PDB file of C-alpha atoms in Angstrom:
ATOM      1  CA  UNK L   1       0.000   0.000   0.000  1.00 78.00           C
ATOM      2  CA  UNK L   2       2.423   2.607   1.286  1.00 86.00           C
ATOM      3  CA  UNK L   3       4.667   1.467  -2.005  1.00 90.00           C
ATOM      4  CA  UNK L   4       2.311   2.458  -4.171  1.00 91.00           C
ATOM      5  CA  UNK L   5       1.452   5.436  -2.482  1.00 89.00           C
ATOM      6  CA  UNK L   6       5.126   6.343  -3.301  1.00 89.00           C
ATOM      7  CA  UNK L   7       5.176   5.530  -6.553  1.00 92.00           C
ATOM      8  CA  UNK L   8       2.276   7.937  -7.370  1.00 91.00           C
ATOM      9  CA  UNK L   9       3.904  10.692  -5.275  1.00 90.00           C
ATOM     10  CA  UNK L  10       7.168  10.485  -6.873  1.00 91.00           C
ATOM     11  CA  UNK L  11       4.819  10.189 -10.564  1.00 93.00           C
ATOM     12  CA  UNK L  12       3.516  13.498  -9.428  1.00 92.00           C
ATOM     13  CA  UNK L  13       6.773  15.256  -8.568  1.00 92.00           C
ATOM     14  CA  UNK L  14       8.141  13.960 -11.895  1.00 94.00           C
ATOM     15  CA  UNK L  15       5.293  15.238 -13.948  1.00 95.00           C
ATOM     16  CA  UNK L  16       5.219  18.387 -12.168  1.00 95.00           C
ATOM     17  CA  UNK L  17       8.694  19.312 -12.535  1.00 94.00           C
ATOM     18  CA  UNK L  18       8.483  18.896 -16.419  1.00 96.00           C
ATOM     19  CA  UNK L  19       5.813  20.682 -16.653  1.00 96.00           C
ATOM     20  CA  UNK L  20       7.807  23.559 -14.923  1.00 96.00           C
ATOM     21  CA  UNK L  21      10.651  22.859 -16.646  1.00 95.00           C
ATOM     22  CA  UNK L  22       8.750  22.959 -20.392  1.00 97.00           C
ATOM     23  CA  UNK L  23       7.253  25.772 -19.219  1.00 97.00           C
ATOM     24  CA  UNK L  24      10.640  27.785 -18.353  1.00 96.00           C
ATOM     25  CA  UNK L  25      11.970  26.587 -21.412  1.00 96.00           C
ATOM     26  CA  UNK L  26       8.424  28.650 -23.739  1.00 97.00           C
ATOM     27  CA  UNK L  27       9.387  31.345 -21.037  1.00 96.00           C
ATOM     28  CA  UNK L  28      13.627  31.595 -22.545  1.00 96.00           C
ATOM     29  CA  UNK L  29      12.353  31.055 -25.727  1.00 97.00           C
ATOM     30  CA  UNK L  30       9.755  33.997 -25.666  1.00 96.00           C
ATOM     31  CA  UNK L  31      11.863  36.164 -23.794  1.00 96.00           C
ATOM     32  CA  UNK L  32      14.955  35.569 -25.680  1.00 96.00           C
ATOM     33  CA  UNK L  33      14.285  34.771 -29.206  1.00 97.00           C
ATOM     34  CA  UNK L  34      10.699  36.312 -29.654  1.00 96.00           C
ATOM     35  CA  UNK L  35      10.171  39.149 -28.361  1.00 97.00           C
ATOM     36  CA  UNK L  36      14.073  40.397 -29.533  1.00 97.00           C
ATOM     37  CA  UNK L  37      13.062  39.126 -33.027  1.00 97.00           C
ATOM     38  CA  UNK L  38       9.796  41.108 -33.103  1.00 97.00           C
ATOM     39  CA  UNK L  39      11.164  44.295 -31.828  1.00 97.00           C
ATOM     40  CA  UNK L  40      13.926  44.544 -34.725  1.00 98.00           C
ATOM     41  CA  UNK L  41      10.939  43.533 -36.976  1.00 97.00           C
ATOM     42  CA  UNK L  42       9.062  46.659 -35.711  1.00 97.00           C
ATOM     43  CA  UNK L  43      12.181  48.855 -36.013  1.00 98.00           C
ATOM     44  CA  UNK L  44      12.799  47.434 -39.412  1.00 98.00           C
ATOM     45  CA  UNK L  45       9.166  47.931 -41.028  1.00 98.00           C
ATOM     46  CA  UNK L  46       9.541  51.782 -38.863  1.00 97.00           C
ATOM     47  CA  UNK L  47      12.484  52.893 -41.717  1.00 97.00           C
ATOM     48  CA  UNK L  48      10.805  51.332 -44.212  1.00 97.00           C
ATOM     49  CA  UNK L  49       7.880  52.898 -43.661  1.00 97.00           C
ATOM     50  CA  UNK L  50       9.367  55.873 -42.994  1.00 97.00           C
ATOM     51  CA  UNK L  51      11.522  55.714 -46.486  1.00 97.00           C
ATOM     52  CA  UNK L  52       7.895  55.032 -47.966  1.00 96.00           C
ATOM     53  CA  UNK L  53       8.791  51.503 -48.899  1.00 97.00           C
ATOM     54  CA  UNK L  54       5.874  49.799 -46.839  1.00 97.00           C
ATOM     55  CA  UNK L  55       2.232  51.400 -46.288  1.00 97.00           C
ATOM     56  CA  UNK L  56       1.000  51.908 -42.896  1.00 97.00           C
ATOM     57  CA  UNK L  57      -1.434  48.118 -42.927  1.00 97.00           C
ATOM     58  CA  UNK L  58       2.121  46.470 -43.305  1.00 97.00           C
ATOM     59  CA  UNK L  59       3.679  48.720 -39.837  1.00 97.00           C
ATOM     60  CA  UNK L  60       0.574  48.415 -38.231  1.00 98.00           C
ATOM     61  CA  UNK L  61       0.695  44.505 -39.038  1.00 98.00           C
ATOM     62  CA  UNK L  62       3.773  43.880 -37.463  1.00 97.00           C
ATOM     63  CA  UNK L  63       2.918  45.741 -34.521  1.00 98.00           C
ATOM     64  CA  UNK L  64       0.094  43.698 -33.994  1.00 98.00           C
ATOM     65  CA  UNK L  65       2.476  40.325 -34.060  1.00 97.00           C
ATOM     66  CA  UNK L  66       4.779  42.418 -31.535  1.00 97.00           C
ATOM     67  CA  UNK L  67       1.815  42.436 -29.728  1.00 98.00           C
ATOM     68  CA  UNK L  68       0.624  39.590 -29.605  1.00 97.00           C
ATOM     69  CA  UNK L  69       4.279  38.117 -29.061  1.00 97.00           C
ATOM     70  CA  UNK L  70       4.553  40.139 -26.050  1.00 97.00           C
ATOM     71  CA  UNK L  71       0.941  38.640 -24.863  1.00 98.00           C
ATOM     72  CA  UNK L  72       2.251  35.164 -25.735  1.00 97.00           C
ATOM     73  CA  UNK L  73       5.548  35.734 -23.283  1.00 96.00           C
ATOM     74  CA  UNK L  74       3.293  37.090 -20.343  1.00 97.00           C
ATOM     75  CA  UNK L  75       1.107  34.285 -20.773  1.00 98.00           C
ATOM     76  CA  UNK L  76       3.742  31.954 -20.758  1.00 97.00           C
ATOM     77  CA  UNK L  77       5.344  33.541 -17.570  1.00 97.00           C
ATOM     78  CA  UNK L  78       1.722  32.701 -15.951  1.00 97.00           C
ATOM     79  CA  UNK L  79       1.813  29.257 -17.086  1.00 98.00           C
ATOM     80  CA  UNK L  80       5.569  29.123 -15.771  1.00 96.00           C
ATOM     81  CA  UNK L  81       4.559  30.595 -12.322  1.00 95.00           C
ATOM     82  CA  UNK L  82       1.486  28.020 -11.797  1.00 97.00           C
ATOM     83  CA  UNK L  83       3.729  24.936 -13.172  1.00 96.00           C
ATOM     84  CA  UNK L  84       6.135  26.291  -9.917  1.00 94.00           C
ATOM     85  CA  UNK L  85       3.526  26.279  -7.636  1.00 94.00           C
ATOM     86  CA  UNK L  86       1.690  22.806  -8.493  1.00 94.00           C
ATOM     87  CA  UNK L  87       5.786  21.189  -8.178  1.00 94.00           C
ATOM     88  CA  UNK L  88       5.867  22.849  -4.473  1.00 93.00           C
ATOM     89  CA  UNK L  89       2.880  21.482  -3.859  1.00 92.00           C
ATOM     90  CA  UNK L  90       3.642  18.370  -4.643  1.00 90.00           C
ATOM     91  CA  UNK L  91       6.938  18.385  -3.032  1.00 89.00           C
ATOM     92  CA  UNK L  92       5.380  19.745   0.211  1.00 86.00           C
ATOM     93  CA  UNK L  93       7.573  23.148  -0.171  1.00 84.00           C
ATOM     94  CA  UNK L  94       9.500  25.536  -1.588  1.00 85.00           C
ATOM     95  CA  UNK L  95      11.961  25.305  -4.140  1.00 83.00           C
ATOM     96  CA  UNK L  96      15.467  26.236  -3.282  1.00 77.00           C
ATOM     97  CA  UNK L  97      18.002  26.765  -5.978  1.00 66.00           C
ATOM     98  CA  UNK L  98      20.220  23.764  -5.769  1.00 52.00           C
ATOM     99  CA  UNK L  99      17.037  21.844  -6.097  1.00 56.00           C
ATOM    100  CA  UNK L 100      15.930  23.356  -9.366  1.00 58.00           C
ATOM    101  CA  UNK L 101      19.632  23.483 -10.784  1.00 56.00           C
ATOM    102  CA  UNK L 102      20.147  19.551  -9.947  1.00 50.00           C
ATOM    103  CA  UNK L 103      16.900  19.161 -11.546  1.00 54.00           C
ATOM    104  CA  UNK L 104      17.477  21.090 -15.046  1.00 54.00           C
ATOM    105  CA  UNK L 105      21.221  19.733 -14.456  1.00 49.00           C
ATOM    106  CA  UNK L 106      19.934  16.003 -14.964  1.00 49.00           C
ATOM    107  CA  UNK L 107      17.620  17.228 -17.970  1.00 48.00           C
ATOM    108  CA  UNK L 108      20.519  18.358 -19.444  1.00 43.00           C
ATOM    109  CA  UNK L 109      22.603  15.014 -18.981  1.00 41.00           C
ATOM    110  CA  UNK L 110      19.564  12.880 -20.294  1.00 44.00           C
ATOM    111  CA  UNK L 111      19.754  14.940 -23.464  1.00 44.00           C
ATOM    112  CA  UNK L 112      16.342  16.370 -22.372  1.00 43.00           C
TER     113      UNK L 112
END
């Protein structure tokens, strides 16, 4: 009984802490591709626009994706900050630092 009462705990922990872990990963990706990319796009379609070489739909356009990149990342920061909370939940406590290093650590060495 107790043994598979640990099994299912340790289940939980595991799928908890990939969730967080897929989750921080949208968060890098958003923060540090995205949201870069979009912003030179804006700047970008800005002199074009301003050399007349793009009407105002096409600058207005790409705002609108800047926007909705920028959405995207704070929606994935949510998703990153509940997929925390559910892992100290099911861990029965905070998360220090060491813990979540030896835990993206080991994704690392299983090529995750």
């Amino acid at each position: 009984r107790y043994l598979g009462l640990a099994v299912q705990i340790r289940s939980d922990v595991r799928i908890a802490r990939d969730r967080m872990l897929n989750a921080r990963a949208i968060v890098d990706y958003s923060q540090g591709t995205a949201l870069p990319l979009r912003r030179r796009v804006i700047e970008e379609s800005q002199l074009q626009y301003n050399a007349m070489q793009v009407s105002l739909s096409d600058l207005l356009r790409a705002k609108q994706e800047e926007v909705n990149a920028a959405r995207q990342s704070v929606e994935a920061q949510r998703d990153y900050w509940i997929a925390r909370a559910e892992l100290e939940k099911a861990v029965g406590g905070t998360l220090n630092g060491k813990m979540l290093q030896l835990s993206e650590s080991k994704e690392i060495v299983n090529g995750r």
